[in-house]
mmCIF file of C-alpha atoms in Angstrom:
data_model
loop_
_atom_site.group_PDB
_atom_site.id
_atom_site.type_symbol
_atom_site.label_atom_id
_atom_site.label_comp_id
_atom_site.label_asym_id
_atom_site.label_seq_id
_atom_site.Cartn_x
_atom_site.Cartn_y
_atom_site.Cartn_z
ATOM 1 C CA MET A 352 35.449 6.891 -19.890
ATOM 2 C CA THR A 353 34.603 3.191 -20.117
ATOM 3 C CA PRO A 354 33.034 1.911 -16.895
ATOM 4 C CA LEU A 355 35.538 0.098 -14.722
ATOM 5 C CA SER A 356 33.491 -3.102 -14.580
ATOM 6 C CA ALA A 357 33.131 -3.276 -18.363
ATOM 7 C CA ALA A 358 36.821 -3.203 -19.275
ATOM 8 C CA PRO A 359 39.402 -4.501 -16.809
ATOM 9 C CA LEU A 360 42.276 -2.078 -16.425
ATOM 10 C CA LYS A 361 45.622 -3.055 -17.810
ATOM 11 C CA ARG A 362 48.740 -3.417 -15.806
ATOM 12 C CA ALA A 363 51.223 -0.619 -16.396
ATOM 13 C CA ARG A 364 53.333 -1.460 -19.450
ATOM 14 C CA HIS A 365 56.422 0.260 -18.062
ATOM 15 C CA ARG A 366 56.942 -0.379 -14.363
ATOM 16 C CA SER A 367 59.594 1.716 -12.705
ATOM 17 C CA SER A 368 61.783 0.543 -9.856
ATOM 18 C CA PHE A 369 59.504 2.465 -7.475
ATOM 19 C CA LYS A 370 57.874 -0.156 -5.237
ATOM 20 C CA THR A 371 54.691 0.499 -3.336
ATOM 21 C CA ALA A 372 53.550 -0.956 -0.019
ATOM 22 C CA LEU A 373 50.149 -1.040 1.629
ATOM 23 C CA VAL A 374 50.377 -1.067 5.426
ATOM 24 C CA LEU A 375 47.197 -2.015 7.288
ATOM 25 C CA ALA A 376 46.942 -1.563 11.046
ATOM 26 C CA GLY A 377 44.801 -3.302 13.631
ATOM 27 C CA GLY A 378 41.493 -2.378 15.162
ATOM 28 C CA ALA A 379 39.287 -5.509 15.215
ATOM 29 C CA ALA A 380 35.844 -4.520 13.848
ATOM 30 C CA ARG A 381 37.297 -1.191 12.728
ATOM 31 C CA GLY A 382 38.970 -3.130 9.922
ATOM 32 C CA SER A 383 36.015 -2.330 7.654
ATOM 33 C CA TYR A 384 37.322 1.249 7.502
ATOM 34 C CA GLU A 385 40.437 -0.120 5.794
ATOM 35 C CA VAL A 386 38.217 -1.892 3.270
ATOM 36 C CA GLY A 387 36.695 1.418 2.203
ATOM 37 C CA VAL A 388 40.136 2.917 1.610
ATOM 38 C CA VAL A 389 41.397 -0.153 -0.266
ATOM 39 C CA ASP A 390 38.269 -0.286 -2.410
ATOM 40 C CA TYR A 391 38.699 3.357 -3.402
ATOM 41 C CA ILE A 392 42.344 2.800 -4.343
ATOM 42 C CA LEU A 393 41.609 -0.317 -6.377
ATOM 43 C CA THR A 394 38.652 1.194 -8.243
ATOM 44 C CA SER A 395 38.430 4.993 -8.299
ATOM 45 C CA VAL A 396 42.145 5.802 -8.305
ATOM 46 C CA ALA A 397 42.750 3.080 -10.881
ATOM 47 C CA LYS A 398 39.953 4.459 -13.058
ATOM 48 C CA THR A 399 41.484 7.939 -13.030
ATOM 49 C CA LEU A 400 44.937 6.627 -13.950
ATOM 50 C CA GLY A 401 43.700 4.055 -16.447
ATOM 51 C CA ILE A 402 45.953 1.362 -14.956
ATOM 52 C CA ARG A 403 45.849 -1.050 -12.084
ATOM 53 C CA THR A 404 46.980 0.472 -8.814
ATOM 54 C CA GLN A 405 49.612 -2.172 -8.227
ATOM 55 C CA VAL A 406 50.789 -2.896 -4.690
ATOM 56 C CA ASP A 407 54.131 -4.701 -4.467
ATOM 57 C CA VAL A 408 54.373 -5.267 -0.716
ATOM 58 C CA LEU A 409 51.566 -5.927 1.765
ATOM 59 C CA CYS A 410 52.103 -5.639 5.518
ATOM 60 C CA GLY A 411 49.337 -6.247 8.031
ATOM 61 C CA THR A 412 48.808 -6.482 11.752
ATOM 62 C CA SER A 413 45.744 -7.755 13.611
ATOM 63 C CA VAL A 414 42.633 -7.385 11.443
ATOM 64 C CA GLY A 415 44.853 -5.573 8.953
ATOM 65 C CA ALA A 416 46.666 -8.889 8.448
ATOM 66 C CA ILE A 417 43.415 -10.548 7.390
ATOM 67 C CA ASN A 418 42.600 -7.714 4.982
ATOM 68 C CA ALA A 419 46.158 -7.801 3.625
ATOM 69 C CA CYS A 420 45.831 -11.522 2.894
ATOM 70 C CA VAL A 421 42.670 -10.899 0.862
ATOM 71 C CA VAL A 422 44.427 -8.195 -1.187
ATOM 72 C CA ALA A 423 47.396 -10.514 -1.724
ATOM 73 C CA ALA A 424 45.195 -13.435 -2.783
ATOM 74 C CA TYR A 425 43.421 -11.335 -5.428
ATOM 75 C CA ALA A 426 46.381 -9.228 -6.517
ATOM 76 C CA ASP A 427 45.740 -10.208 -10.123
ATOM 77 C CA ASP A 428 42.086 -9.137 -10.044
ATOM 78 C CA PRO A 429 41.524 -5.896 -8.093
ATOM 79 C CA ILE A 430 37.820 -5.726 -8.985
ATOM 80 C CA LEU A 431 37.209 -9.183 -7.559
ATOM 81 C CA CYS A 432 39.363 -8.240 -4.548
ATOM 82 C CA SER A 433 37.070 -5.313 -3.780
ATOM 83 C CA LYS A 434 33.971 -7.463 -4.229
ATOM 84 C CA VAL A 435 35.273 -10.110 -1.825
ATOM 85 C CA LEU A 436 36.246 -7.568 0.844
ATOM 86 C CA LEU A 437 32.938 -5.718 0.586
ATOM 87 C CA SER A 438 30.854 -8.878 0.544
ATOM 88 C CA GLU A 439 32.539 -10.420 3.576
ATOM 89 C CA TRP A 440 32.500 -7.299 5.737
ATOM 90 C CA GLN A 441 28.990 -6.193 4.804
ATOM 91 C CA GLY A 442 27.693 -9.723 5.366
ATOM 92 C CA LEU A 443 28.877 -9.951 8.978
ATOM 93 C CA ARG A 444 26.317 -10.989 11.584
ATOM 94 C CA LEU A 445 27.179 -9.989 15.121
ATOM 95 C CA GLU A 446 25.611 -13.031 16.787
ATOM 96 C CA GLU A 447 27.765 -15.333 14.627
ATOM 97 C CA LEU A 448 31.069 -13.659 15.565
ATOM 98 C CA VAL A 449 30.600 -12.396 19.115
ATOM 99 C CA ARG A 450 29.762 -15.497 21.119
ATOM 100 C CA LEU A 451 31.147 -16.460 24.486
ATOM 101 C CA ASN A 452 33.784 -19.185 24.476
ATOM 102 C CA THR A 453 32.306 -21.397 27.169
ATOM 103 C CA ARG A 454 35.376 -23.646 27.238
ATOM 104 C CA GLU A 455 37.614 -20.731 28.204
ATOM 105 C CA LEU A 456 35.080 -19.424 30.716
ATOM 106 C CA VAL A 457 35.118 -22.809 32.389
ATOM 107 C CA GLY A 458 38.914 -22.721 32.304
ATOM 108 C CA LEU A 459 38.899 -19.541 34.391
ATOM 109 C CA LEU A 460 37.733 -21.638 37.329
ATOM 110 C CA GLY A 461 41.268 -23.023 37.376
ATOM 111 C CA PRO A 462 42.062 -25.713 39.913
ATOM 112 C CA PHE A 463 38.401 -26.532 40.538
ATOM 113 C CA LEU A 464 38.192 -28.110 37.093
ATOM 114 C CA GLU A 465 41.655 -29.573 36.573
ATOM 115 C CA ARG A 466 40.427 -32.523 34.549
ATOM 116 C CA ARG A 467 38.561 -30.303 32.120
ATOM 117 C CA ILE A 468 41.576 -28.029 31.716
ATOM 118 C CA ALA A 469 43.911 -30.946 31.109
ATOM 119 C CA ARG A 470 41.767 -32.034 28.189
ATOM 120 C CA GLN A 471 42.098 -28.554 26.697
ATOM 121 C CA ARG A 472 45.887 -28.380 26.733
ATOM 122 C CA GLY A 473 46.245 -29.857 23.274
ATOM 123 C CA SER A 474 43.991 -27.237 21.701
ATOM 124 C CA ASP A 475 45.330 -24.965 18.954
ATOM 125 C CA ARG A 476 43.302 -21.985 20.252
ATOM 126 C CA ARG A 477 43.569 -20.831 23.865
ATOM 127 C CA GLY A 478 42.952 -17.795 26.022
ATOM 128 C CA GLY A 479 40.083 -15.741 24.567
ATOM 129 C CA LEU A 480 36.600 -15.171 25.955
ATOM 130 C CA LEU A 481 34.975 -15.101 22.491
ATOM 131 C CA ASP A 482 34.445 -18.121 20.287
ATOM 132 C CA PRO A 483 36.768 -17.759 17.254
ATOM 133 C CA SER A 484 34.962 -20.259 15.019
ATOM 134 C CA GLY A 485 32.987 -17.581 13.154
ATOM 135 C CA ILE A 486 36.070 -15.609 12.137
ATOM 136 C CA GLU A 487 37.912 -18.834 11.316
ATOM 137 C CA ARG A 488 35.174 -19.821 8.859
ATOM 138 C CA ILE A 489 35.307 -16.429 7.145
ATOM 139 C CA VAL A 490 39.110 -16.421 6.802
ATOM 140 C CA LYS A 491 39.243 -19.950 5.419
ATOM 141 C CA ARG A 492 36.351 -19.305 3.019
ATOM 142 C CA ALA A 493 37.346 -15.861 1.770
ATOM 143 C CA ILE A 494 41.124 -16.227 1.373
ATOM 144 C CA PRO A 495 42.557 -18.736 -1.126
ATOM 145 C CA PHE A 496 46.078 -18.758 0.284
ATOM 146 C CA ASN A 497 47.393 -20.836 -2.609
ATOM 147 C CA ARG A 498 46.842 -17.807 -4.833
ATOM 148 C CA ILE A 499 49.199 -15.763 -2.643
ATOM 149 C CA GLU A 500 51.958 -18.282 -3.245
ATOM 150 C CA LYS A 501 51.247 -18.157 -6.982
ATOM 151 C CA HIS A 502 51.388 -14.336 -7.133
ATOM 152 C CA ILE A 503 54.644 -14.156 -5.179
ATOM 153 C CA ALA A 504 56.272 -16.868 -7.289
ATOM 154 C CA SER A 505 55.279 -15.049 -10.495
ATOM 155 C CA GLY A 506 56.635 -11.721 -9.250
ATOM 156 C CA LEU A 507 53.249 -10.020 -9.199
ATOM 157 C CA LEU A 508 53.836 -9.524 -5.466
ATOM 158 C CA THR A 509 57.191 -8.964 -3.802
ATOM 159 C CA GLY A 510 56.102 -10.020 -0.359
ATOM 160 C CA LEU A 511 53.511 -10.275 2.407
ATOM 161 C CA THR A 512 54.197 -9.864 6.131
ATOM 162 C CA LEU A 513 51.922 -10.618 9.078
ATOM 163 C CA SER A 514 52.970 -9.379 12.517
ATOM 164 C CA THR A 515 52.215 -11.396 15.651
ATOM 165 C CA THR A 516 53.225 -11.499 19.310
ATOM 166 C CA HIS A 517 54.858 -14.638 20.693
ATOM 167 C CA ILE A 518 52.966 -15.451 23.893
ATOM 168 C CA ALA A 519 55.805 -17.106 25.806
ATOM 169 C CA THR A 520 58.372 -14.321 25.323
ATOM 170 C CA GLY A 521 56.342 -11.260 24.336
ATOM 171 C CA ARG A 522 58.554 -10.773 21.288
ATOM 172 C CA THR A 523 57.223 -9.597 17.943
ATOM 173 C CA VAL A 524 57.349 -12.389 15.376
ATOM 174 C CA ILE A 525 56.881 -11.360 11.752
ATOM 175 C CA PHE A 526 55.776 -14.152 9.453
ATOM 176 C CA VAL A 527 56.822 -13.321 5.912
ATOM 177 C CA GLN A 528 56.459 -14.832 2.466
ATOM 178 C CA HIS A 529 58.477 -13.145 -0.268
ATOM 179 C CA HIS A 530 59.757 -13.605 -3.789
ATOM 180 C CA SER A 531 63.061 -15.431 -4.153
ATOM 181 C CA ASP A 532 64.660 -12.350 -5.734
ATOM 182 C CA ALA A 533 63.933 -10.298 -2.615
ATOM 183 C CA ARG A 534 66.711 -10.786 -0.103
ATOM 184 C CA PRO A 535 65.725 -8.562 2.802
ATOM 185 C CA LYS A 536 68.212 -7.770 5.533
ATOM 186 C CA TRP A 537 66.130 -7.933 8.677
ATOM 187 C CA SER A 538 66.498 -5.874 11.827
ATOM 188 C CA ARG A 539 68.975 -6.843 14.536
ATOM 189 C CA ASP A 540 66.459 -5.806 17.187
ATOM 190 C CA PRO A 541 66.468 -8.663 19.740
ATOM 191 C CA THR A 542 62.750 -8.136 20.444
ATOM 192 C CA ILE A 543 61.809 -8.934 16.836
ATOM 193 C CA SER A 544 62.078 -12.263 15.042
ATOM 194 C CA VAL A 545 61.328 -13.002 11.387
ATOM 195 C CA VAL A 546 60.052 -16.374 10.193
ATOM 196 C CA SER A 547 60.005 -16.950 6.429
ATOM 197 C CA GLY A 548 57.755 -19.512 4.801
ATOM 198 C CA THR A 549 54.393 -20.139 3.211
ATOM 199 C CA LEU A 550 51.612 -18.249 4.981
ATOM 200 C CA GLY A 551 48.213 -19.716 5.766
ATOM 201 C CA ALA A 552 45.012 -19.083 7.662
ATOM 202 C CA GLU A 553 46.665 -19.812 11.009
ATOM 203 C CA HIS A 554 49.106 -16.912 10.561
ATOM 204 C CA ALA A 555 46.340 -14.430 9.727
ATOM 205 C CA LEU A 556 44.213 -15.645 12.635
ATOM 206 C CA ALA A 557 47.163 -15.425 15.031
ATOM 207 C CA SER A 558 47.847 -11.820 14.033
ATOM 208 C CA GLY A 559 44.183 -10.978 14.644
ATOM 209 C CA ALA A 560 43.845 -12.794 17.982
ATOM 210 C CA LEU A 561 43.197 -9.794 20.218
ATOM 211 C CA PRO A 562 44.200 -10.795 23.781
ATOM 212 C CA LEU A 563 41.366 -11.550 26.204
ATOM 213 C CA LEU A 564 38.805 -11.375 23.387
ATOM 214 C CA PHE A 565 39.994 -13.997 20.877
ATOM 215 C CA PRO A 566 42.128 -17.067 21.664
ATOM 216 C CA ALA A 567 45.792 -17.223 20.738
ATOM 217 C CA VAL A 568 46.762 -19.552 17.885
ATOM 218 C CA ARG A 569 49.266 -22.394 18.049
ATOM 219 C CA ILE A 570 51.778 -22.444 15.160
ATOM 220 C CA ASP A 571 54.524 -25.085 15.136
ATOM 221 C CA GLY A 572 53.908 -25.781 18.797
ATOM 222 C CA GLU A 573 54.042 -22.150 19.991
ATOM 223 C CA PHE A 574 51.176 -19.766 20.777
ATOM 224 C CA TYR A 575 50.876 -16.384 19.046
ATOM 225 C CA CYS A 576 48.424 -13.509 19.417
ATOM 226 C CA ASP A 577 47.732 -10.035 18.042
ATOM 227 C CA GLY A 578 50.844 -8.372 16.630
ATOM 228 C CA GLY A 579 49.529 -4.927 17.492
ATOM 229 C CA LEU A 580 50.727 -5.272 21.076
ATOM 230 C CA ARG A 581 54.239 -4.374 19.952
ATOM 231 C CA GLN A 582 54.175 -3.598 16.223
ATOM 232 C CA ASN A 583 50.830 -2.304 15.070
ATOM 233 C CA VAL A 584 52.236 -0.467 12.046
ATOM 234 C CA PRO A 585 54.776 -2.683 10.257
ATOM 235 C CA LEU A 586 56.683 0.094 8.485
ATOM 236 C CA SER A 587 60.100 -1.539 8.857
ATOM 237 C CA PRO A 588 59.143 -4.839 7.157
ATOM 238 C CA ALA A 589 57.771 -2.856 4.207
ATOM 239 C CA ARG A 590 61.029 -0.923 3.844
ATOM 240 C CA ARG A 591 63.172 -4.021 4.165
ATOM 241 C CA LEU A 592 61.187 -5.707 1.407
ATOM 242 C CA GLY A 593 62.164 -2.848 -0.868
ATOM 243 C CA ALA A 594 59.216 -0.446 -0.659
ATOM 244 C CA ASP A 595 59.943 3.125 -1.741
ATOM 245 C CA GLY A 596 56.480 4.443 -0.903
ATOM 246 C CA LEU A 597 53.945 3.535 1.766
ATOM 247 C CA ILE A 598 50.203 3.931 2.053
ATOM 248 C CA VAL A 599 49.316 3.612 5.730
ATOM 249 C CA VAL A 600 45.660 3.186 6.683
ATOM 250 C CA ASN A 601 44.764 4.164 10.230
ATOM 251 C CA PRO A 602 41.233 3.679 11.690
ATOM 252 C CA ARG A 603 41.952 6.133 14.522
ATOM 253 C CA PHE A 604 40.326 9.532 14.857
ATOM 254 C CA ILE A 605 42.332 12.290 16.513
ATOM 255 C CA PRO A 606 40.058 15.053 17.823
ATOM 256 C CA PRO A 607 41.172 18.667 17.622
ATOM 257 C CA PRO A 608 42.902 19.961 20.757
ATOM 258 C CA SER A 609 40.573 21.416 23.342
ATOM 259 C CA GLY A 610 41.030 23.485 26.442
ATOM 260 C CA PRO A 611 40.881 22.136 29.989
ATOM 261 C CA ALA A 612 37.553 20.650 31.019
ATOM 262 C CA LYS A 613 35.313 22.747 33.190
ATOM 263 C CA GLY A 614 33.800 21.322 36.333
ATOM 264 C CA ASP A 615 34.355 17.914 37.882
ATOM 265 C CA ALA A 616 34.734 15.272 35.185
ATOM 266 C CA PRO A 617 33.366 11.835 36.191
ATOM 267 C CA TYR A 618 35.799 8.973 36.514
ATOM 268 C CA PRO A 619 35.390 6.657 33.492
ATOM 269 C CA GLY A 620 33.954 3.199 34.017
ATOM 270 C CA PRO A 621 35.866 -0.055 33.420
ATOM 271 C CA LEU A 622 34.480 -0.558 29.905
ATOM 272 C CA SER A 623 35.564 2.932 28.930
ATOM 273 C CA LEU A 624 39.034 2.286 30.336
ATOM 274 C CA LEU A 625 39.227 -0.993 28.403
ATOM 275 C CA GLY A 626 38.377 0.840 25.194
ATOM 276 C CA LYS A 627 41.084 3.410 25.865
ATOM 277 C CA ALA A 628 43.551 0.624 26.623
ATOM 278 C CA LEU A 629 42.782 -0.969 23.254
ATOM 279 C CA ASN A 630 43.359 2.398 21.575
ATOM 280 C CA ALA A 631 46.726 2.684 23.272
ATOM 281 C CA LEU A 632 47.749 -0.869 22.403
ATOM 282 C CA LEU A 633 46.513 -0.985 18.835
ATOM 283 C CA LEU A 634 46.331 2.507 17.385
ATOM 284 C CA ASP A 635 48.105 5.248 19.309
ATOM 285 C CA ARG A 636 51.643 4.264 18.238
ATOM 286 C CA ILE A 637 50.834 4.780 14.558
ATOM 287 C CA ASP A 638 51.414 8.522 14.790
ATOM 288 C CA ASN A 639 54.661 8.047 16.714
ATOM 289 C CA ASP A 640 55.995 5.662 14.059
ATOM 290 C CA LEU A 641 55.007 7.971 11.217
ATOM 291 C CA ASP A 642 56.437 11.009 12.984
ATOM 292 C CA ARG A 643 59.744 9.166 13.357
ATOM 293 C CA LEU A 644 59.656 8.331 9.648
ATOM 294 C CA LYS A 645 59.011 11.978 8.764
ATOM 295 C CA ARG A 646 61.984 13.084 10.867
ATOM 296 C CA ILE A 647 64.248 10.546 9.164
ATOM 297 C CA ASN A 648 63.030 11.700 5.754
ATOM 298 C CA ALA A 649 63.704 15.332 6.714
ATOM 299 C CA ILE A 650 67.240 14.520 7.889
ATOM 300 C CA LEU A 651 68.027 12.609 4.698
ATOM 301 C CA GLU A 652 66.591 15.367 2.520
ATOM 302 C CA ALA A 653 68.597 17.998 4.386
ATOM 303 C CA GLY A 654 71.756 15.914 3.972
ATOM 304 C CA VAL A 655 71.255 15.532 0.234
ATOM 305 C CA ASN A 656 70.542 19.254 -0.137
ATOM 306 C CA ARG A 657 73.671 20.142 1.818
ATOM 307 C CA TYR A 658 76.160 17.519 0.606
ATOM 308 C CA GLY A 659 74.707 16.223 -2.665
ATOM 309 C CA THR A 660 73.356 12.885 -3.789
ATOM 310 C CA ALA A 661 76.418 11.028 -2.491
ATOM 311 C CA PHE A 662 75.205 11.743 1.043
ATOM 312 C CA LEU A 663 72.858 8.724 1.124
ATOM 313 C CA ALA A 664 75.581 6.352 -0.043
ATOM 314 C CA GLU A 665 77.948 7.655 2.618
ATOM 315 C CA VAL A 666 75.324 7.308 5.343
ATOM 316 C CA ASN A 667 74.602 3.709 4.379
ATOM 317 C CA LEU A 668 78.307 2.947 4.167
ATOM 318 C CA GLY A 669 78.769 4.303 7.668
ATOM 319 C CA LEU A 670 75.843 2.219 8.920
ATOM 320 C CA GLY A 671 77.176 -0.903 7.262
ATOM 321 C CA GLU A 672 74.281 -0.983 4.804
ATOM 322 C CA GLY A 673 76.191 -1.315 1.581
ATOM 323 C CA GLY A 674 73.151 -1.882 -0.595
ATOM 324 C CA GLY A 675 69.928 -3.778 -1.074
ATOM 325 C CA SER A 676 66.503 -3.218 0.376
ATOM 326 C CA ALA A 677 67.782 -2.456 3.894
ATOM 327 C CA THR A 678 69.473 0.771 2.834
ATOM 328 C CA VAL A 679 68.414 3.970 4.529
ATOM 329 C CA ARG A 680 66.459 6.059 2.016
ATOM 330 C CA PRO A 681 63.559 8.514 1.995
ATOM 331 C CA LEU A 682 60.135 6.876 1.895
ATOM 332 C CA GLN A 683 57.175 8.623 0.340
ATOM 333 C CA THR A 684 54.168 8.182 2.628
ATOM 334 C CA VAL A 685 50.430 8.702 2.274
ATOM 335 C CA HIS A 686 48.710 8.427 5.648
ATOM 336 C CA ILE A 687 44.919 8.047 5.564
ATOM 337 C CA ARG A 688 43.233 8.267 8.941
ATOM 338 C CA ALA A 689 39.617 8.270 10.080
ATOM 339 C CA SER A 690 38.051 11.727 9.904
ATOM 340 C CA GLN A 691 35.286 10.850 12.369
ATOM 341 C CA ASP A 692 35.223 9.331 15.839
ATOM 342 C CA ILE A 693 34.554 5.645 15.153
ATOM 343 C CA GLY A 694 33.722 5.011 18.812
ATOM 344 C CA ALA A 695 30.977 7.633 18.689
ATOM 345 C CA LEU A 696 29.708 6.178 15.403
ATOM 346 C CA ALA A 697 29.539 2.745 17.031
ATOM 347 C CA ALA A 698 27.466 4.018 19.953
ATOM 348 C CA GLU A 699 25.118 5.877 17.611
ATOM 349 C CA TYR A 700 24.661 2.800 15.459
ATOM 350 C CA VAL A 701 23.987 0.499 18.421
ATOM 351 C CA ARG A 702 21.248 2.873 19.592
ATOM 352 C CA SER A 703 19.650 2.918 16.126
ATOM 353 C CA LYS A 704 16.525 1.079 14.990
ATOM 354 C CA GLU A 705 18.557 -0.662 12.291
ATOM 355 C CA PHE A 706 20.761 -2.348 14.870
ATOM 356 C CA GLY A 707 17.751 -3.247 17.006
ATOM 357 C CA ALA A 708 16.172 -4.995 14.036
ATOM 358 C CA ARG A 709 19.385 -6.799 13.058
ATOM 359 C CA THR A 710 20.301 -7.923 16.581
ATOM 360 C CA PRO A 711 17.155 -8.232 18.706
ATOM 361 C CA GLY A 712 18.438 -10.814 21.195
ATOM 362 C CA VAL A 713 20.334 -10.714 24.476
ATOM 363 C CA LEU A 714 23.602 -9.639 22.830
ATOM 364 C CA GLY A 715 21.947 -6.691 21.111
ATOM 365 C CA ARG A 716 20.298 -5.555 24.356
ATOM 366 C CA ALA A 717 23.620 -5.828 26.219
ATOM 367 C CA LEU A 718 25.444 -3.690 23.659
ATOM 368 C CA ARG A 719 22.672 -1.099 23.665
ATOM 369 C CA ARG A 720 22.953 -0.921 27.439
ATOM 370 C CA ILE A 721 26.701 -0.338 27.120
ATOM 371 C CA ALA A 722 26.068 2.422 24.577
ATOM 372 C CA GLU A 723 23.647 4.088 26.970
ATOM 373 C CA TRP A 724 26.084 3.875 29.873
ATOM 374 C CA GLN A 725 28.966 5.451 28.033
ATOM 375 C CA GLY A 726 29.115 9.192 27.500
ATOM 376 C CA GLU A 727 30.015 10.988 24.308
ATOM 377 C CA GLY A 728 33.336 9.784 22.923
ATOM 378 C CA GLU A 729 33.520 6.971 25.492
ATOM 379 C CA SER A 730 32.326 4.053 23.361
ATOM 380 C CA ASP A 731 35.601 2.909 21.877
ATOM 381 C CA LEU A 732 35.163 -0.648 23.158
ATOM 382 C CA LEU A 733 31.957 -1.043 21.141
ATOM 383 C CA SER A 734 33.770 -0.164 17.929
ATOM 384 C CA TYR A 735 36.221 -3.052 18.438
ATOM 385 C CA VAL A 736 33.581 -5.774 18.911
ATOM 386 C CA LEU A 737 30.846 -4.481 16.580
ATOM 387 C CA PHE A 738 31.298 -7.112 13.856
ATOM 388 C CA ASP A 739 28.030 -6.153 12.199
ATOM 389 C CA GLY A 740 27.425 -5.676 8.473
ATOM 390 C CA GLY A 741 25.407 -2.506 8.973
ATOM 391 C CA PHE A 742 28.153 -0.857 10.995
ATOM 392 C CA SER A 743 30.771 -2.149 8.549
ATOM 393 C CA THR A 744 28.913 -0.446 5.717
ATOM 394 C CA GLN A 745 29.111 2.872 7.559
ATOM 395 C CA LEU A 746 32.859 2.517 8.134
ATOM 396 C CA ILE A 747 33.453 1.435 4.534
ATOM 397 C CA GLU A 748 31.771 4.618 3.331
ATOM 398 C CA LEU A 749 33.859 6.642 5.784
ATOM 399 C CA GLY A 750 37.023 5.005 4.453
ATOM 400 C CA ARG A 751 36.004 5.767 0.881
ATOM 401 C CA SER A 752 35.258 9.368 1.794
ATOM 402 C CA ASP A 753 38.611 9.860 3.514
ATOM 403 C CA ALA A 754 40.451 8.309 0.567
ATOM 404 C CA ARG A 755 38.465 10.486 -1.844
ATOM 405 C CA ALA A 756 39.664 13.543 0.034
ATOM 406 C CA ARG A 757 43.236 12.446 -0.818
ATOM 407 C CA HIS A 758 42.457 11.523 -4.430
ATOM 408 C CA GLU A 759 45.069 13.720 -6.100
ATOM 409 C CA GLU A 760 47.767 12.613 -3.656
ATOM 410 C CA LEU A 761 46.910 8.952 -4.213
ATOM 411 C CA CYS A 762 46.947 9.384 -7.984
ATOM 412 C CA ALA A 763 50.371 11.042 -7.837
ATOM 413 C CA PHE A 764 51.632 8.238 -5.618
ATOM 414 C CA PHE A 765 50.586 5.433 -7.981
ATOM 415 C CA ALA A 766 51.542 7.401 -11.101
ATOM 416 C CA ARG A 767 55.162 6.987 -10.006
ATOM 417 C CA THR A 768 54.926 3.239 -10.682
ATOM 418 C CA THR A 769 54.686 4.016 -14.416
ATOM 419 C CA GLU A 770 57.441 6.608 -14.690
#
C-alpha cells in the first residue's frame, strides 16, 4: 500500500446520509490522550479504508474544545491536522504553562487592596491561580479559526460546538457554529442555553478555563469557564446537529472492581481530594451519559423489533418531534477510554530522570514532592496540571494503543460513511 504521507487519501466519492461526530471530553493536561486517538483515526484507520475518515460534527468541552477546534480548522487536511496536534502537545514546556497568576493571588487579599482590585475589574480573564498567557499563545498560534468558518460554509463540516459554564448563573452555555442547511432543534432544558455565531479563540479558552486553576473568560460582557462542570460529554449537541454515530474519547481509567480494603486506610490528603474532585467534575459523568444512551438505543431497538420500523416515527410524533435532526433515533457509539491509570502514569513520570532534566527548577521540585507524598493511584491532580511534552508523548502513545485495540470497530464505523 502507498505510504499515507506520499499520496493524500481521497474523500469518499459516495457519501451516505450517515453523519459522524467526534466528541472530546475535558481533562486539562490529559487532553494529549485524545490527540493519540484522533491521530490514529486520521492516519491508520484512514489508511486501512483508503479514504479520509471524515468527521461531520465536532463537539468539545474543556481541553476537548481546544482539540476539537484544531480538528475543525484542518478538516480538509487530516495529515496536517495530526502534525499540528502532535507538534503542539509534544512541544509543551511545563514552566511556560504552569505559572502563578500573581494578579489573582494579590486579589485574594480582598479589601486590603481595593485599589488594585478595582483596576482589575475590566480584565477579560479573572479568577484563576495560574497565568493563562501560555495557553492563550498556543491556541491563537495553532488554530486558524477562519478556516473553520470556511469549512462550515463549504459543507465540509456540519457544525462545531464548544460547551462552557456561565459564571453568573451556573448554566451550561453551548457556543455553536453550524452550516446554514443544519437547522437544529435545541433542548428545552432551562439549564442549557445555545448561542450561535462565529467561534474564536475566546470560546475555546472559556471552555478550557478550569475553575480555580485558569481564569474565566469574558465574552460579550459575561464571564464563562470550563463547560465540564455541567456538560463534560456533549452528546446531545452532536445528535441535534444530525449525527448518526458518535466516537467518544474519554481520558478516564476505570480500575477493575476490588474487594474491601484490609486494615485501616489512611485519610487522603487535600491534594488527593482535589484530584478526585476534578475526576468527579470532569470525567465521572461520561459513563452515566453513555449508559443512558445505551438504554435509549436498547428501548428503540426493542420497539422496532416488536412493532416494526414505523415505531420510531410514532415515538417522535408522540414527542412532538416530527422530523429533522432532533428526532429520537438510535445512535451508533464507539467509546474509547484510557486503559491505564493516567494519574499513576503522571506520578511515575514526575519521579523520572527525564522529568528532572526537563524541569529542574522550583516547579519541578514541587511536583516531585507531590508525587512522593501521594500513594499509588492518588496522583490524579498531577495528571491535570502536567502540561509537559514528555508526559504528553506518553499519553499520545496510550491513546494510539487504545484506538488500535478498537481498529476493526473504528473501520466499520467510518465505512458506513461510504455506503
